[in-house]
Amino acid sequence: KSWTKWDSKSRKKFPYKYAAEERIFMLEGQAELTPDDGSPMVTISKGDQVIIQKGFECKWKVTKRIKKYYT
């Protein structure tokens, strides 16, 4: 698979449901991910590598503009 670059630009808060596993490499910025199942909030930021499982549902809150690669 190839990696896609994403920039949050003006997106600040949004819900998201992952239809497939996603791998993320954070180039810049920071966000808080709050799982819909009541699990504790997770903060991801510049330099983090994250694997999100298929079916995960959360609310994103971008606290610093994000630039990331994902696949």
GROMACS .gro file of N, CA and C in nm:
model
  213
    1LYS      N    1   0.083  -0.119   0.000
    1LYS     CA    2   0.000   0.000   0.000
    1LYS      C    3   0.087   0.125   0.000
    2SER      N    4   0.034   0.230  -0.059
    2SER     CA    5   0.105   0.357  -0.055
    2SER      C    6   0.045   0.444   0.056
    3TRP      N    7   0.123   0.539   0.101
    3TRP     CA    8   0.081   0.629   0.208
    3TRP      C    9   0.018   0.754   0.148
    4THR      N   10  -0.090   0.800   0.209
    4THR     CA   11  -0.159   0.922   0.167
    4THR      C   12  -0.130   1.031   0.270
    5LYS      N   13  -0.106   1.153   0.222
    5LYS     CA   14  -0.082   1.265   0.314
    5LYS      C   15  -0.215   1.335   0.339
    6TRP      N   16  -0.239   1.374   0.464
    6TRP     CA   17  -0.362   1.443   0.504
    6TRP      C   18  -0.327   1.564   0.587
    7ASP      N   19  -0.398   1.672   0.565
    7ASP     CA   20  -0.381   1.797   0.639
    7ASP      C   21  -0.517   1.835   0.696
    8SER      N   22  -0.522   1.858   0.826
    8SER     CA   23  -0.650   1.888   0.891
    8SER      C   24  -0.706   2.024   0.850
    9LYS      N   25  -0.621   2.115   0.804
    9LYS     CA   26  -0.660   2.251   0.764
    9LYS      C   27  -0.755   2.310   0.867
   10SER      N   28  -0.881   2.332   0.829
   10SER     CA   29  -0.975   2.397   0.922
   10SER      C   30  -1.059   2.297   1.002
   11ARG      N   31  -1.036   2.168   0.984
   11ARG     CA   32  -1.115   2.070   1.059
   11ARG      C   33  -1.068   2.068   1.204
   12LYS      N   34  -1.160   2.087   1.296
   12LYS     CA   35  -1.126   2.093   1.439
   12LYS      C   36  -1.184   1.977   1.518
   13LYS      N   37  -1.313   1.948   1.497
   13LYS     CA   38  -1.380   1.839   1.569
   13LYS      C   39  -1.467   1.763   1.470
   14PHE      N   40  -1.458   1.629   1.477
   14PHE     CA   41  -1.542   1.547   1.389
   14PHE      C   42  -1.545   1.403   1.439
   15PRO      N   43  -1.657   1.333   1.419
   15PRO     CA   44  -1.664   1.191   1.454
   15PRO      C   45  -1.606   1.109   1.339
   16TYR      N   46  -1.552   0.990   1.371
   16TYR     CA   47  -1.499   0.905   1.266
   16TYR      C   48  -1.513   0.758   1.305
   17LYS      N   49  -1.554   0.677   1.207
   17LYS     CA   50  -1.562   0.533   1.225
   17LYS      C   51  -1.468   0.470   1.122
   18TYR      N   52  -1.376   0.388   1.167
   18TYR     CA   53  -1.277   0.326   1.081
   18TYR      C   54  -1.332   0.199   1.019
   19ALA      N   55  -1.351   0.201   0.888
   19ALA     CA   56  -1.404   0.086   0.813
   19ALA      C   57  -1.296  -0.020   0.789
   20ALA      N   58  -1.170   0.020   0.806
   20ALA     CA   59  -1.057  -0.072   0.789
   20ALA      C   60  -0.946  -0.028   0.884
   21GLU      N   61  -0.851  -0.117   0.910
   21GLU     CA   62  -0.736  -0.080   0.992
   21GLU      C   63  -0.663   0.036   0.926
   22GLU      N   64  -0.616   0.131   1.006
   22GLU     CA   65  -0.541   0.244   0.953
   22GLU      C   66  -0.412   0.262   1.031
   23ARG      N   67  -0.304   0.284   0.957
   23ARG     CA   68  -0.175   0.314   1.017
   23ARG      C   69  -0.147   0.462   0.993
   24ILE      N   70  -0.105   0.530   1.098
   24ILE     CA   71  -0.085   0.675   1.094
   24ILE      C   72   0.058   0.708   1.137
   25PHE      N   73   0.121   0.801   1.066
   25PHE     CA   74   0.247   0.860   1.109
   25PHE      C   75   0.225   1.010   1.114
   26MET      N   76   0.234   1.066   1.234
   26MET     CA   77   0.208   1.208   1.257
   26MET      C   78   0.331   1.291   1.222
   27LEU      N   79   0.318   1.377   1.121
   27LEU     CA   80   0.428   1.466   1.080
   27LEU      C   81   0.429   1.594   1.163
   28GLU      N   82   0.310   1.648   1.189
   28GLU     CA   83   0.296   1.773   1.264
   28GLU      C   84   0.164   1.770   1.339
   29GLY      N   85   0.155   1.849   1.444
   29GLY     CA   86   0.028   1.873   1.511
   29GLY      C   87  -0.003   1.780   1.625
   30GLN      N   88  -0.128   1.790   1.669
   30GLN     CA   89  -0.175   1.713   1.785
   30GLN      C   90  -0.326   1.701   1.781
   31ALA      N   91  -0.376   1.587   1.829
   31ALA     CA   92  -0.520   1.566   1.837
   31ALA      C   93  -0.553   1.478   1.957
   32GLU      N   94  -0.675   1.494   2.006
   32GLU     CA   95  -0.729   1.409   2.112
   32GLU      C   96  -0.835   1.321   2.048
   33LEU      N   97  -0.822   1.190   2.066
   33LEU     CA   98  -0.920   1.094   2.015
   33LEU      C   99  -0.997   1.038   2.134
   34THR      N  100  -1.128   1.059   2.136
   34THR     CA  101  -1.213   1.011   2.244
   34THR      C  102  -1.298   0.896   2.191
   35PRO      N  103  -1.269   0.772   2.237
   35PRO     CA  104  -1.344   0.656   2.190
   35PRO      C  105  -1.491   0.663   2.228
   36ASP      N  106  -1.578   0.619   2.137
   36ASP     CA  107  -1.722   0.619   2.163
   36ASP      C  108  -1.762   0.515   2.268
   37ASP      N  109  -1.674   0.418   2.296
   37ASP     CA  110  -1.709   0.312   2.392
   37ASP      C  111  -1.681   0.350   2.537
   38GLY      N  112  -1.638   0.476   2.560
   38GLY     CA  113  -1.615   0.522   2.696
   38GLY      C  114  -1.472   0.500   2.746
   39SER      N  115  -1.386   0.443   2.663
   39SER     CA  116  -1.245   0.425   2.701
   39SER      C  117  -1.179   0.563   2.717
   40PRO      N  118  -1.066   0.569   2.787
   40PRO     CA  119  -0.998   0.697   2.807
   40PRO      C  120  -0.955   0.762   2.676
   41MET      N  121  -0.955   0.894   2.674
   41MET     CA  122  -0.910   0.974   2.561
   41MET      C  123  -0.761   0.948   2.538
   42VAL      N  124  -0.720   0.951   2.411
   42VAL     CA  125  -0.580   0.930   2.373
   42VAL      C  126  -0.534   1.053   2.296
   43THR      N  127  -0.415   1.104   2.329
   43THR     CA  128  -0.357   1.215   2.257
   43THR      C  129  -0.250   1.162   2.162
   44ILE      N  130  -0.257   1.204   2.035
   44ILE     CA  131  -0.153   1.170   1.939
   44ILE      C  132  -0.090   1.299   1.891
   45SER      N  133   0.042   1.296   1.866
   45SER     CA  134   0.112   1.418   1.827
   45SER      C  135   0.232   1.387   1.739
   46LYS      N  136   0.299   1.493   1.694
   46LYS     CA  137   0.413   1.484   1.603
   46LYS      C  138   0.507   1.371   1.643
   47GLY      N  139   0.541   1.287   1.543
   47GLY     CA  140   0.634   1.177   1.565
   47GLY      C  141   0.569   1.046   1.604
   48ASP      N  142   0.441   1.050   1.645
   48ASP     CA  143   0.372   0.927   1.686
   48ASP      C  144   0.340   0.840   1.565
   49GLN      N  145   0.348   0.708   1.589
   49GLN     CA  146   0.304   0.609   1.492
   49GLN      C  147   0.190   0.533   1.559
   50VAL      N  148   0.076   0.529   1.492
   50VAL     CA  149  -0.046   0.475   1.553
   50VAL      C  150  -0.109   0.373   1.459
   51ILE      N  151  -0.160   0.264   1.517
   51ILE     CA  152  -0.240   0.168   1.441
   51ILE      C  153  -0.380   0.170   1.501
   52ILE      N  154  -0.479   0.200   1.417
   52ILE     CA  155  -0.618   0.204   1.462
   52ILE      C  156  -0.690   0.084   1.403
   53GLN      N  157  -0.755   0.008   1.489
   53GLN     CA  158  -0.821  -0.115   1.447
   53GLN      C  159  -0.951  -0.088   1.371
   54LYS      N  160  -0.983  -0.176   1.279
   54LYS     CA  161  -1.109  -0.172   1.205
   54LYS      C  162  -1.225  -0.170   1.304
   55GLY      N  163  -1.324  -0.085   1.279
   55GLY     CA  164  -1.442  -0.077   1.364
   55GLY      C  165  -1.432   0.024   1.477
   56PHE      N  166  -1.312   0.079   1.500
   56PHE     CA  167  -1.294   0.178   1.607
   56PHE      C  168  -1.373   0.304   1.572
   57GLU      N  169  -1.447   0.355   1.670
   57GLU     CA  170  -1.526   0.477   1.653
   57GLU      C  171  -1.482   0.577   1.758
   58CYS      N  172  -1.460   0.701   1.715
   58CYS     CA  173  -1.414   0.803   1.809
   58CYS      C  174  -1.453   0.942   1.760
   59LYS      N  175  -1.427   1.037   1.847
   59LYS     CA  176  -1.442   1.177   1.812
   59LYS      C  177  -1.302   1.238   1.811
   60TRP      N  178  -1.267   1.302   1.700
   60TRP     CA  179  -1.140   1.370   1.688
   60TRP      C  180  -1.156   1.514   1.734
   61LYS      N  181  -1.058   1.564   1.809
   61LYS     CA  182  -1.049   1.706   1.843
   61LYS      C  183  -0.905   1.747   1.809
   62VAL      N  184  -0.890   1.824   1.703
   62VAL     CA  185  -0.757   1.869   1.659
   62VAL      C  186  -0.718   1.989   1.744
   63THR      N  187  -0.611   1.974   1.822
   63THR     CA  188  -0.568   2.082   1.910
   63THR      C  189  -0.454   2.165   1.849
   64LYS      N  190  -0.380   2.106   1.753
   64LYS     CA  191  -0.279   2.177   1.673
   64LYS      C  192  -0.291   2.119   1.533
   65ARG      N  193  -0.295   2.205   1.432
   65ARG     CA  194  -0.313   2.161   1.293
   65ARG      C  195  -0.227   2.039   1.262
   66ILE      N  196  -0.290   1.939   1.202
   66ILE     CA  197  -0.224   1.810   1.176
   66ILE      C  198  -0.184   1.796   1.030
   67LYS      N  199  -0.066   1.739   1.013
   67LYS     CA  200  -0.023   1.685   0.884
   67LYS      C  201   0.022   1.544   0.917
   68LYS      N  202  -0.034   1.447   0.844
   68LYS     CA  203  -0.002   1.307   0.872
   68LYS      C  204   0.002   1.227   0.744
   69TYR      N  205   0.069   1.112   0.750
   69TYR     CA  206   0.060   1.011   0.646
   69TYR      C  207  -0.026   0.899   0.703
   70TYR      N  208  -0.107   0.837   0.618
   70TYR     CA  209  -0.186   0.723   0.662
   70TYR      C  210  -0.202   0.623   0.549
   71THR      N  211  -0.225   0.499   0.587
   71THR     CA  212  -0.251   0.393   0.491
   71THR      C  213  -0.344   0.292   0.552
   0.00000   0.00000   0.00000
